[in-house]
Coordinates of C-alpha atoms and ligand atoms in Angstrom, one line a residue:
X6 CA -5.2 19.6 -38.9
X7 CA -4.3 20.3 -35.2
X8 CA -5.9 22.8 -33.1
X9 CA -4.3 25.9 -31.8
X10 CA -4.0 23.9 -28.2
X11 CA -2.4 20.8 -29.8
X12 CA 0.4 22.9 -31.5
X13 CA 1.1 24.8 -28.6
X14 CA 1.6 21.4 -26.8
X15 CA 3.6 20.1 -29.1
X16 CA 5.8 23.2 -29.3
X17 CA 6.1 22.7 -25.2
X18 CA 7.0 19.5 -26.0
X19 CA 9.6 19.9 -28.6
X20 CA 11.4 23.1 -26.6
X21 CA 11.6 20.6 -23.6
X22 CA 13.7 18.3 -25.7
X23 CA 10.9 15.7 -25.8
X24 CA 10.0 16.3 -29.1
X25 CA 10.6 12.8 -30.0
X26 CA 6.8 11.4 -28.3
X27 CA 5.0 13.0 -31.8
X28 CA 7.8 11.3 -33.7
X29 CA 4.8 9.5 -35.4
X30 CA 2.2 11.8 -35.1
X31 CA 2.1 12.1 -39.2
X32 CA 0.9 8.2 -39.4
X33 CA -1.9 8.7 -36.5
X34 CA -5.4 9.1 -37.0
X35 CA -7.7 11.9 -35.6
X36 CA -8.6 9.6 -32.7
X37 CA -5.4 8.7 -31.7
X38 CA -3.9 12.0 -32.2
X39 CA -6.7 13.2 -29.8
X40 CA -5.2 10.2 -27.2
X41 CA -2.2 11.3 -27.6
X42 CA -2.5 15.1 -27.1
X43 CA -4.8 13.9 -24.1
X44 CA -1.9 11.9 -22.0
X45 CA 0.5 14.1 -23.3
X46 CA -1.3 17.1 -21.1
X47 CA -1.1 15.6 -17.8
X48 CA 2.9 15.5 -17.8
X49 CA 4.1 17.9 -15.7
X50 CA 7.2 19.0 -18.1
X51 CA 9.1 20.7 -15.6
X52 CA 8.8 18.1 -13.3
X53 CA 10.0 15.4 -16.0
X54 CA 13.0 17.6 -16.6
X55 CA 14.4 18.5 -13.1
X56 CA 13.6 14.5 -12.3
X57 CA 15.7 13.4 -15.5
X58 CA 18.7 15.8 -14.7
X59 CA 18.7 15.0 -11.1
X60 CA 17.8 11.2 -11.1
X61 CA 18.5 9.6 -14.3
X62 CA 21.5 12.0 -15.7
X63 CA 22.8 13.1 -12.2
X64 CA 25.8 12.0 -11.0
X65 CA 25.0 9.5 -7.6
X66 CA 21.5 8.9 -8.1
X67 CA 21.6 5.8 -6.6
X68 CA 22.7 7.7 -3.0
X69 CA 20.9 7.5 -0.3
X70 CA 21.8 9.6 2.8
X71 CA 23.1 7.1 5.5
X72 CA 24.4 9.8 7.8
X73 CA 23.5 10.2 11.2
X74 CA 21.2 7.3 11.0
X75 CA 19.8 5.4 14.1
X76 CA 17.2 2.8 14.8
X77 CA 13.7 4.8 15.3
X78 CA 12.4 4.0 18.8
X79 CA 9.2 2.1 19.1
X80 CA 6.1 1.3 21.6
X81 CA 6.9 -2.9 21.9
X82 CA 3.9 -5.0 22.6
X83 CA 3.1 -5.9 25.7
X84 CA 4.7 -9.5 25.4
X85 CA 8.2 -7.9 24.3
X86 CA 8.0 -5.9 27.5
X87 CA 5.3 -2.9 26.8
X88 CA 3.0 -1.7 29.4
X89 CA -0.2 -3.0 29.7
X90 CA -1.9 -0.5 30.7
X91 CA -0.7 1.9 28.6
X92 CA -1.8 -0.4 25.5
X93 CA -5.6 -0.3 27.4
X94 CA -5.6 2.7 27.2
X95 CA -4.3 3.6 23.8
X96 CA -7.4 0.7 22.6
X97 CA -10.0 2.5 24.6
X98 CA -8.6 6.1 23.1
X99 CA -8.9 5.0 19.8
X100 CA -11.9 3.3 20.1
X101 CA -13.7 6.4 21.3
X102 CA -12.6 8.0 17.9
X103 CA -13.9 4.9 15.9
X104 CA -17.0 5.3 17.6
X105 CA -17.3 8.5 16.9
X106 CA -17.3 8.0 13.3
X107 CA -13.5 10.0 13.3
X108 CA -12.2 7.1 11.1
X109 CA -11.7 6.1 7.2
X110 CA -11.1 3.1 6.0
X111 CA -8.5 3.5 3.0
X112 CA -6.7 1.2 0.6
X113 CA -3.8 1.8 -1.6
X114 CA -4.9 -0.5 -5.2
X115 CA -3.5 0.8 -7.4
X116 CA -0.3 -0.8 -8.7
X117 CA 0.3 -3.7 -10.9
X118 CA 1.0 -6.6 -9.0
X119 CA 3.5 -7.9 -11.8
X120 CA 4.9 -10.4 -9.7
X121 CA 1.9 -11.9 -8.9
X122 CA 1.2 -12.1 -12.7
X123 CA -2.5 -11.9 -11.8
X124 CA -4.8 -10.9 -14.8
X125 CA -6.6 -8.7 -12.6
X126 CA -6.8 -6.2 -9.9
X127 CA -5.2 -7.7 -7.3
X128 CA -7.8 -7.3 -5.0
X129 CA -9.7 -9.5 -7.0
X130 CA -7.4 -12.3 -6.3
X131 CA -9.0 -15.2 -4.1
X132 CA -7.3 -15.5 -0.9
X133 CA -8.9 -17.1 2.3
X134 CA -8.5 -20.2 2.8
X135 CA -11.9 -22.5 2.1
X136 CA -14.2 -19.8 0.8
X137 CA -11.7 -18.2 -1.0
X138 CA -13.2 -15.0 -1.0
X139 CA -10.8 -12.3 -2.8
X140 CA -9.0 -9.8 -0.6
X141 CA -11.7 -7.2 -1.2
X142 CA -14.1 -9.4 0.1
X143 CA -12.0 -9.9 3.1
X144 CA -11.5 -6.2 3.7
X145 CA -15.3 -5.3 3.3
X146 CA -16.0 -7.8 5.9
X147 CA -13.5 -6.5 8.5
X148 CA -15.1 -2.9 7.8
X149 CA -18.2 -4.1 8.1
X150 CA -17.1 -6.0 11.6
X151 CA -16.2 -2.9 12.6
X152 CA -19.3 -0.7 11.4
X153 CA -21.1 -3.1 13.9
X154 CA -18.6 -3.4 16.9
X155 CA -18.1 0.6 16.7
X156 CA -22.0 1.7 15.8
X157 CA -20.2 4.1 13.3
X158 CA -20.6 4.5 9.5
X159 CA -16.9 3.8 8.9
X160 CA -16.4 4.6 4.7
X161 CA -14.0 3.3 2.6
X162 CA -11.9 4.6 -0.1
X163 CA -9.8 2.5 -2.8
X164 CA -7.3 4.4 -4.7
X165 CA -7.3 2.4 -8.1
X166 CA -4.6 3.4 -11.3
X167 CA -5.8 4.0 -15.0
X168 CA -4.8 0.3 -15.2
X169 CA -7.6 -1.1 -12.9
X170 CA -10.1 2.0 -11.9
X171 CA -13.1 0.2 -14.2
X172 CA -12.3 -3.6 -13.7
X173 CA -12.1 -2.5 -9.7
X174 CA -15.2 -0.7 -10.0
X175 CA -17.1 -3.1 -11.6
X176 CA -16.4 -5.9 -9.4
X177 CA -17.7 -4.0 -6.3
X178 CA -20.7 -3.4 -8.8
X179 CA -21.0 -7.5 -9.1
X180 CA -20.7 -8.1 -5.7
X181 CA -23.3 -5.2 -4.3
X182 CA -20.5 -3.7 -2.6
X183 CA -20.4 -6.6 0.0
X184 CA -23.4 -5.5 1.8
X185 CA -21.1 -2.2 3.0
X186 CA -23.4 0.2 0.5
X187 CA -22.5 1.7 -2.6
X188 CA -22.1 5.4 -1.4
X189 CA -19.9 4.3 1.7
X190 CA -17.1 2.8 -0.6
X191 CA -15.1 5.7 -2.6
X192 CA -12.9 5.4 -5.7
X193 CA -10.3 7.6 -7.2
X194 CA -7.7 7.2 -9.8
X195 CA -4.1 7.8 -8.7
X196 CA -1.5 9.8 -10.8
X197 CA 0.6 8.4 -13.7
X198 CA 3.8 9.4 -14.4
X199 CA 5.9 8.7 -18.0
X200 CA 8.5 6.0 -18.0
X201 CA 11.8 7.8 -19.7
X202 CA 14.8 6.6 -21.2
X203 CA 18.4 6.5 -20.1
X204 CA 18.9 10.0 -21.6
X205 CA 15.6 11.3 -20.0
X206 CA 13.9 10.9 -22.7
X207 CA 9.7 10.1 -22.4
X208 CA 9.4 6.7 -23.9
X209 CA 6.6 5.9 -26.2
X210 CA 4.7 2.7 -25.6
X211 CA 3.3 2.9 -29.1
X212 CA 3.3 4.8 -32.0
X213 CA 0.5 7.2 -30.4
X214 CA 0.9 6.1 -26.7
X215 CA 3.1 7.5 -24.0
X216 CA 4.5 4.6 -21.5
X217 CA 2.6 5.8 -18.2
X218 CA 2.5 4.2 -14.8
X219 CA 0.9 4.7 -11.7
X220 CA 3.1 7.3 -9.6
X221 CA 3.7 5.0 -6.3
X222 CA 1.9 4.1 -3.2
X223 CA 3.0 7.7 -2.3
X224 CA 1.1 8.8 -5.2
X225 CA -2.2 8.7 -2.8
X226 CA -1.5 11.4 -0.6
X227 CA -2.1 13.6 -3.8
X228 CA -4.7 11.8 -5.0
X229 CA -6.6 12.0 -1.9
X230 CA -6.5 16.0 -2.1
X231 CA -7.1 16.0 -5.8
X232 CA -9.6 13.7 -6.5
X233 CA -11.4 15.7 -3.4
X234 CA -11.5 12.6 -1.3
X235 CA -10.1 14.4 2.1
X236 CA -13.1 17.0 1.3
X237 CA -15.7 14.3 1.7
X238 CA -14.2 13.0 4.8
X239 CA -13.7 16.7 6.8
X240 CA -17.5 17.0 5.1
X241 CA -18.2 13.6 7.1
X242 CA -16.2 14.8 10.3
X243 CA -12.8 12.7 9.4
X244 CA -9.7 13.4 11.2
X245 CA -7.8 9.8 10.9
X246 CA -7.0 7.8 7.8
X247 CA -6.4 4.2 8.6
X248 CA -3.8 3.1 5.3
X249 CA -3.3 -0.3 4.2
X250 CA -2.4 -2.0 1.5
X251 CA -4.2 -4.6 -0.9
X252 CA -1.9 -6.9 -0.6
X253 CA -2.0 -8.2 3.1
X254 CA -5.7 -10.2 4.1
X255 CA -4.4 -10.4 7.8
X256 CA -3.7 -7.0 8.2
X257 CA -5.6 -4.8 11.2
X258 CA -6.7 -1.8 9.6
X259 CA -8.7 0.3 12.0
X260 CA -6.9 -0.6 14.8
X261 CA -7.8 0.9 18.1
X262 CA -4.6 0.7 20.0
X263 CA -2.7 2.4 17.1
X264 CA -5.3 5.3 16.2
X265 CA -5.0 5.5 20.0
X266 CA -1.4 6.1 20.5
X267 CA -1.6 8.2 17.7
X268 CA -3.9 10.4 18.8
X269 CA -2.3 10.4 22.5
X270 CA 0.6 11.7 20.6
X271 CA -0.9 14.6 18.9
X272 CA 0.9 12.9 15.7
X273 CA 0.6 13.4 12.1
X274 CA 1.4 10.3 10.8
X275 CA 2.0 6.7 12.9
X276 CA 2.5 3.0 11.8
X277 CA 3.1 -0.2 12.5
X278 CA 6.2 -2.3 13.0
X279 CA 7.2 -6.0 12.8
X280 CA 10.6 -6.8 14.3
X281 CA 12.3 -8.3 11.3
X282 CA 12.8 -12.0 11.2
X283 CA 16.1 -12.2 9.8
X284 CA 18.6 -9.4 9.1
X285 CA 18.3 -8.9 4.8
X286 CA 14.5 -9.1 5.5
X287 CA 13.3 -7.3 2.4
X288 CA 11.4 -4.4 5.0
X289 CA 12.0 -0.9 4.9
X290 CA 13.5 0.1 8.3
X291 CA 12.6 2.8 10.8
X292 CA 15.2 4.6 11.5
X293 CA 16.0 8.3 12.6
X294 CA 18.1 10.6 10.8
X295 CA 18.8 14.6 12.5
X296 CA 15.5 14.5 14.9
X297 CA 12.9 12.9 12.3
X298 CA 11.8 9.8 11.3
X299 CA 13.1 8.0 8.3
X300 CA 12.6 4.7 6.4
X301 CA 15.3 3.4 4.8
X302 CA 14.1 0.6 2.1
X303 CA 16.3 -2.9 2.5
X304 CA 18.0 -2.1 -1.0
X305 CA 19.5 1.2 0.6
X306 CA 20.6 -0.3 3.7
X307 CA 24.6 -1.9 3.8
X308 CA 25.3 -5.0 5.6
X309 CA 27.2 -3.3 8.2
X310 CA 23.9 -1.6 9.4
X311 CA 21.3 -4.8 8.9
X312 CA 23.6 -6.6 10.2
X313 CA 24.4 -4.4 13.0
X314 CA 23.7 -6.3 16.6
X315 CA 23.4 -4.5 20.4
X316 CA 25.2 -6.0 23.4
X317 CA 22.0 -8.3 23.7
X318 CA 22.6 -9.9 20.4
X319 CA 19.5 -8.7 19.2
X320 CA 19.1 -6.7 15.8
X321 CA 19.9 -3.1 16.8
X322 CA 18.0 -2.0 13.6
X323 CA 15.1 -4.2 13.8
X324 CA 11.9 -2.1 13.2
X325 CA 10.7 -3.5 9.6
X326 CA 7.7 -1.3 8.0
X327 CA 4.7 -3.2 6.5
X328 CA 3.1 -0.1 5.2
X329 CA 0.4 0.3 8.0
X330 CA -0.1 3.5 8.8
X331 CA -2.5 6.4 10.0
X332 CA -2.7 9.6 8.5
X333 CA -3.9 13.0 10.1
X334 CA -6.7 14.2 7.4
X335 CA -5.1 17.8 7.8
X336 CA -1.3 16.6 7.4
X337 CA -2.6 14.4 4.1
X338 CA -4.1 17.4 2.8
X339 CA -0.4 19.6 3.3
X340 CA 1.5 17.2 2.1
X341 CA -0.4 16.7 -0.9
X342 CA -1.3 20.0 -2.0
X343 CA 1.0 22.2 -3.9
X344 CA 3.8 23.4 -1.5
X345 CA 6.8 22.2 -2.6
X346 CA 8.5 22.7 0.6
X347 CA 6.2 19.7 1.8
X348 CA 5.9 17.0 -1.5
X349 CA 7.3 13.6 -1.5
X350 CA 10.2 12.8 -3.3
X351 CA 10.3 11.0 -6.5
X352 CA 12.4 7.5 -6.4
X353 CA 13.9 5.8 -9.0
X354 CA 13.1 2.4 -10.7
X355 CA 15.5 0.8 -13.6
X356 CA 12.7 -1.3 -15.3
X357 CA 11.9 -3.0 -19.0
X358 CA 9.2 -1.1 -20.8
X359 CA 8.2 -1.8 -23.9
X360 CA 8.1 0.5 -26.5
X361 CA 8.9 1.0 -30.5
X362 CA 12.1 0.9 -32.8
X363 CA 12.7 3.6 -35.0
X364 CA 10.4 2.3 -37.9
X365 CA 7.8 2.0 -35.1
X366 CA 7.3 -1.6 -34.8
X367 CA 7.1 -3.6 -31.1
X368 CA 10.3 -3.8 -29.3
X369 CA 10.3 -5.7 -26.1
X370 CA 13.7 -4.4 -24.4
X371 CA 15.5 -7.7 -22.5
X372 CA 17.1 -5.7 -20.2
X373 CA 16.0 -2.3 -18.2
X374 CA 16.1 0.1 -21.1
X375 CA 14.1 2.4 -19.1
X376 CA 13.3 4.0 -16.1
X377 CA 10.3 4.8 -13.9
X378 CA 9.2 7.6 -10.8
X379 CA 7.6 6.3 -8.0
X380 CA 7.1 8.0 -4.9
X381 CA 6.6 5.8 -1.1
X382 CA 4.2 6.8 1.6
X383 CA 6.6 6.5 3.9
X384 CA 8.5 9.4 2.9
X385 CA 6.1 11.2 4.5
X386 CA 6.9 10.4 7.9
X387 CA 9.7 12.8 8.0
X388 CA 7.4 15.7 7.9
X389 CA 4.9 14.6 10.3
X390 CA 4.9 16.0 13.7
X391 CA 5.5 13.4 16.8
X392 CA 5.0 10.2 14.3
X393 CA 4.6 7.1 16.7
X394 CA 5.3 3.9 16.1
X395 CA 4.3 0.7 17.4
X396 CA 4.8 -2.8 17.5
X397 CA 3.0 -5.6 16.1
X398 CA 2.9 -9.1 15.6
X399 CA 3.9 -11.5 12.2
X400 CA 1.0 -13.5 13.1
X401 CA -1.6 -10.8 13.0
X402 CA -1.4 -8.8 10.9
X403 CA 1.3 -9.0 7.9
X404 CA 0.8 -12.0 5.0
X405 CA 0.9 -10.3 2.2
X406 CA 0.6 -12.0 -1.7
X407 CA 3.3 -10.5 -3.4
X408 CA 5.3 -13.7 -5.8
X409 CA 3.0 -16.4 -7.7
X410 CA 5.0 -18.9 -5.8
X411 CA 7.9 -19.0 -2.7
X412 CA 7.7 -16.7 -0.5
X413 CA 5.0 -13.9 0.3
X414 CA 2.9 -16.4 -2.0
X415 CA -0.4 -17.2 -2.4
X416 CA 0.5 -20.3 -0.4
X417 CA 2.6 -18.5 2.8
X418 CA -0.5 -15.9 2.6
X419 CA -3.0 -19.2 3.0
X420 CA -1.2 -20.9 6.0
X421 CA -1.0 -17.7 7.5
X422 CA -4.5 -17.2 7.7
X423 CA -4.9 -20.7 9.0
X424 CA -2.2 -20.3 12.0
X425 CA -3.6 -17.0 13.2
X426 CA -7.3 -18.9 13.2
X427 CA -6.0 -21.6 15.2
X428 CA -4.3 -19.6 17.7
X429 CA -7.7 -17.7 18.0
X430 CA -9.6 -20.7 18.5
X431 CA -6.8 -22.5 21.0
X432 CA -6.8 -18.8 22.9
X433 CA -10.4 -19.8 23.3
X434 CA -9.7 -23.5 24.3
X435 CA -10.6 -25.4 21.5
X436 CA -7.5 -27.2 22.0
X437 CA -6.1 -28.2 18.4
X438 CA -2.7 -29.4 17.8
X439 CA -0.3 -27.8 16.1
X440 CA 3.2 -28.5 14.6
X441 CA 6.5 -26.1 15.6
X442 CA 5.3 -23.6 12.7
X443 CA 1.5 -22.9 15.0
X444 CA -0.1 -25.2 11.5
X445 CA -3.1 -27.7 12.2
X446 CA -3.1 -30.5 10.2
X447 CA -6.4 -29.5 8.4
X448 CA -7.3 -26.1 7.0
X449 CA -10.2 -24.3 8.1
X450 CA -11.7 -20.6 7.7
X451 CA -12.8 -17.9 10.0
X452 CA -14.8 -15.0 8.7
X453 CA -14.5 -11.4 9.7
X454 CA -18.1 -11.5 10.0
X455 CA -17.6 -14.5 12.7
X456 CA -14.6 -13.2 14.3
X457 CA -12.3 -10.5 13.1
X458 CA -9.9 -11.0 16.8
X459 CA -8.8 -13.2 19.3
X460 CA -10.9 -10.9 21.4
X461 CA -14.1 -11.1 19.2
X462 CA -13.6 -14.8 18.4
X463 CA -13.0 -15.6 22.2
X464 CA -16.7 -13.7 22.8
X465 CA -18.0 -15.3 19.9
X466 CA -17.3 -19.2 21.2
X467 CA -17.6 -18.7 24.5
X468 CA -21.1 -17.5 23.1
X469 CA -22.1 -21.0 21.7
X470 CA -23.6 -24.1 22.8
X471 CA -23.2 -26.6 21.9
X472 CA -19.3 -25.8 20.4
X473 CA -19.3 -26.4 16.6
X474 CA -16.5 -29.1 15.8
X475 CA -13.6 -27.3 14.4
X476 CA -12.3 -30.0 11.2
X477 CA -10.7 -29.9 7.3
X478 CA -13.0 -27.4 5.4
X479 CA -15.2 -26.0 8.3
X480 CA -16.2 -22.3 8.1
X481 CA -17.1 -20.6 10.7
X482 CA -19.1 -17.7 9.5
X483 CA -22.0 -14.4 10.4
Ligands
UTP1 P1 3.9 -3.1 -4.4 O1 5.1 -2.4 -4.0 O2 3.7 -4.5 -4.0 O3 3.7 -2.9 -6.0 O4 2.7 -2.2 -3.9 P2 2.7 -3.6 -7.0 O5 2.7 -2.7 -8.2 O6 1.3 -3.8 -6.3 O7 3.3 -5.0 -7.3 P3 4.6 -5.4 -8.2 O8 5.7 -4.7 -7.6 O9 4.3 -4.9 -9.6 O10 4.6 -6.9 -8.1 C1 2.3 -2.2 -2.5 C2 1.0 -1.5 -2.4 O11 1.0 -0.2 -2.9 C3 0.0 -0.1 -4.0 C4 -0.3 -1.6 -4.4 O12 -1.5 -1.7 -5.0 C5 -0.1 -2.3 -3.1 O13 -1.3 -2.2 -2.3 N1 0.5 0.7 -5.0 C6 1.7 0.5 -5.5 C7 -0.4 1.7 -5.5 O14 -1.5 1.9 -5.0 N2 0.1 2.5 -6.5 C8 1.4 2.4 -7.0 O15 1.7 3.1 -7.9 C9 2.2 1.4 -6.5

């Protein structure tokens, strides 16, 4: 027997032409009815529909509006011709705010890392070097660096997906939370949305199962209103959310200068940029389209733009995103509330999901038979007041794992790691060689907890006598 509710759900179901996700609902029993009638609540029908018609049946989904597009000015470093002093002062700004425990920690976790074909969250992937402690380790350890440099009780919160909320969870569990406390580290699930069919029809991953998938990285700026996340940090005095992404164990989260210019600013929403290293570098680009800021992902940009040059030879668009960003707690909490006027948009993604034939057995599709909603974080930008971006550098702060092998690997991530500790410890005059690439012939590890800068490691040596030697397998740690 169903319930009053169930019917009615099914009936909503049926009249929005999606009848077909009970198709089996005769062969299921109590339990997995109840599962089903569960995941089938959270789909926002409406929402299904008018992204169907408009990006799976509409007629040039796949265009993205190039007009009016220019390259999105940016602060450059003070090597590629910044001012100094203007960078001093955006690090002390932003340090004041650290200090004043203004500041969240906050990582995106919760997508599936399929090309890393990693049984596992991916932030339970080993990654450093010698130790190798897994990229949650890493990141604990840089908050905690900075709970001690900034005398602030900096928390952390994880956005995880149905797919890894308990495994991600646990392993914090197993690991005592890295010494960072358990109520100082905060988890919350991300939205799913239904994978549907050519047709725009929600695709069944089972007889009693709805294909679901997390929602995007974009995903978080509702979760972090829904799953009341941006209430505990205004209750904690928050005004700044330093994003990152699990991927990247060299990235600067917390990052005075760019919480500094960001502030300095009076801006919403500011990030980081890498000056791409060649022109089809697969980087979303800053751009500017009609007075806002826009990125425009690699896929959407022609040839004649990437490979657009200025008089100087250089790139002219050449500001890549490496999805690091900072997020004004009030904008977050607009742009994920319910206003439509001020909600992400939903992008397309043509993928193989499996599902069930007719007669309901496994059918594992060999080429995209369905597709996928995903909305980016950095769609945001175009609704943030004076967004600022700045420059950064390869070397410290973008390695992320992404492929089991090639590049963005496991391996690139490694040597990475390795080059940015040697420059560190040749900044402080430890004097080992390197080829033309910055690699030592050896492979060694520095811990946040030891140094998590050039600046802190410089401090750090300069601190010790006698000098420990720096050789193949040393770790230089607490
Ligand atoms: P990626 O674009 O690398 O996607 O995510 P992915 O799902 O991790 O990996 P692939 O494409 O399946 O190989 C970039 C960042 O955004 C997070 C990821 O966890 C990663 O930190 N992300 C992505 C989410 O938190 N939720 C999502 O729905 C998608």
């Amino acid at each position: 027997m169903k319930s009053a509710s169930a019917d009615t759900l099914i009936d909503s179901f049926q009249q929005a032409g999606q009848g077909q996700v009970f198709r089996f609902w005769d062969q299921l029993d109590d339990s997995a009815k109840d599962a089903l009638i569960e995941q089938a609540s959270l789909i926002d029908l409406s929402e299904i529909d008018r992204l169907s018609n408009t990006l799976v049946l509409g007629q040039g989904h796949h265009g993205v509006d190039l007009t009016d597009l220019a390259p999105a000015p940016f602060i450059p470093l003070p090597k590629s011709g910044g001012d100094p002093a203007q960078w001093q002062a955006a690090s002390a700004k932003g340090e004041e705010a650290l200090k004043a425990g203004r500041v969240a920690a906050f990582t995106v976790a919760g997508g599936q890392g399929t090309r890393l074909g990693y049984d596992g969250p991916k932030g339970t992937y080993p990654v450093s070097p010698i130790r190798k402690a897994t990229l949650f380790q890493v990141f604990a350890e840089k908050v905690l660096a900075a709970r001690i440099r900034y005398g602030a009780s900096i928390p952390w919160f994880l956005m995880t997906s149905n797919l890894n909320h308990e495994a991600t969870e646990a392993f914090f569990k197993e690991n005592d939370f890295f010494g960072l406390g358990a109520d100082t580290v905060h988890f919350f699930k991300q939205g799913l949305m239904p994978a549907v069919d050519l047709e725009g029809k929600i695709i069944l991953a089972d007889k009693g199962e709805i294909a679901m998938s997390p929602d995007g990285h974009g995903g978080s700026l509702r979760a972090l209103v829904r799953s009341g996340a941006t209430t505990k940090m205004k209750e904690a005095g928050i005004d700044i959310i330093s994003y990152f992404q699990v991927d990247n164990p060299l990235v600067k989260f917390l990052d005075p200068a760019l919480i500094g210019f960001h502030i300095d600013a009076g801006s919403e929403m500011s990030s980081k940029m890498l000056p791409k290293a060649y022109s089809k570098e697969k980087v979303g680009h800053f751009c500017t389209q009609r007075g806002r800021t826009v990125v425009v992902e690699y896929s959407d940009m022609p040839d004649e733009l990437t490979d657009q040059t200025n008089d100087n030879g250089e790139l002219r668009y050449i500001a890549g995103s490496i999805a690091i960003h900072v997020l004004d707690r009030a904008f977050v909490e607009g742009m994920g509330g319910d206003n439509p006027d001020a909600a992400l948009p939903f992008h397309r993604a043509d993928k193989k999901v499996a599902t069930v034939d007719a007669n309901g057995e496994p059918f594992k599709p060999e080429t995209p038979n369905g597709v996928k909603f995903e909305m980016f974080v950095f769609d945001a930008l175009p609704f943030a007041k004076n967004p600022v971006i700045i420059e950064t550098s390869r070397e410290s702060d973008f390695a992320p794992v992404k492929n089991a092998e090639g590049l963005d690997s496991p391996q690139t991530c490694c040597e990475a790691q390795v080059a940015e500790f040697t420059a560190w410890a040749n900044a402080a005059g430890a004097g080992i060689p390197v080829d033309e690439k910055g690699q030592p012939s050896f492979v060694f590890e520095i811990t946040p907890k030891f140094a998590d800068s050039e600046a802190a490691f410089i401090e750090r040596w300069n601190s010790l006598d006698p000098k420990p030697e720096i050789k193949e397998g040393v770790i230089l740690d607490a």
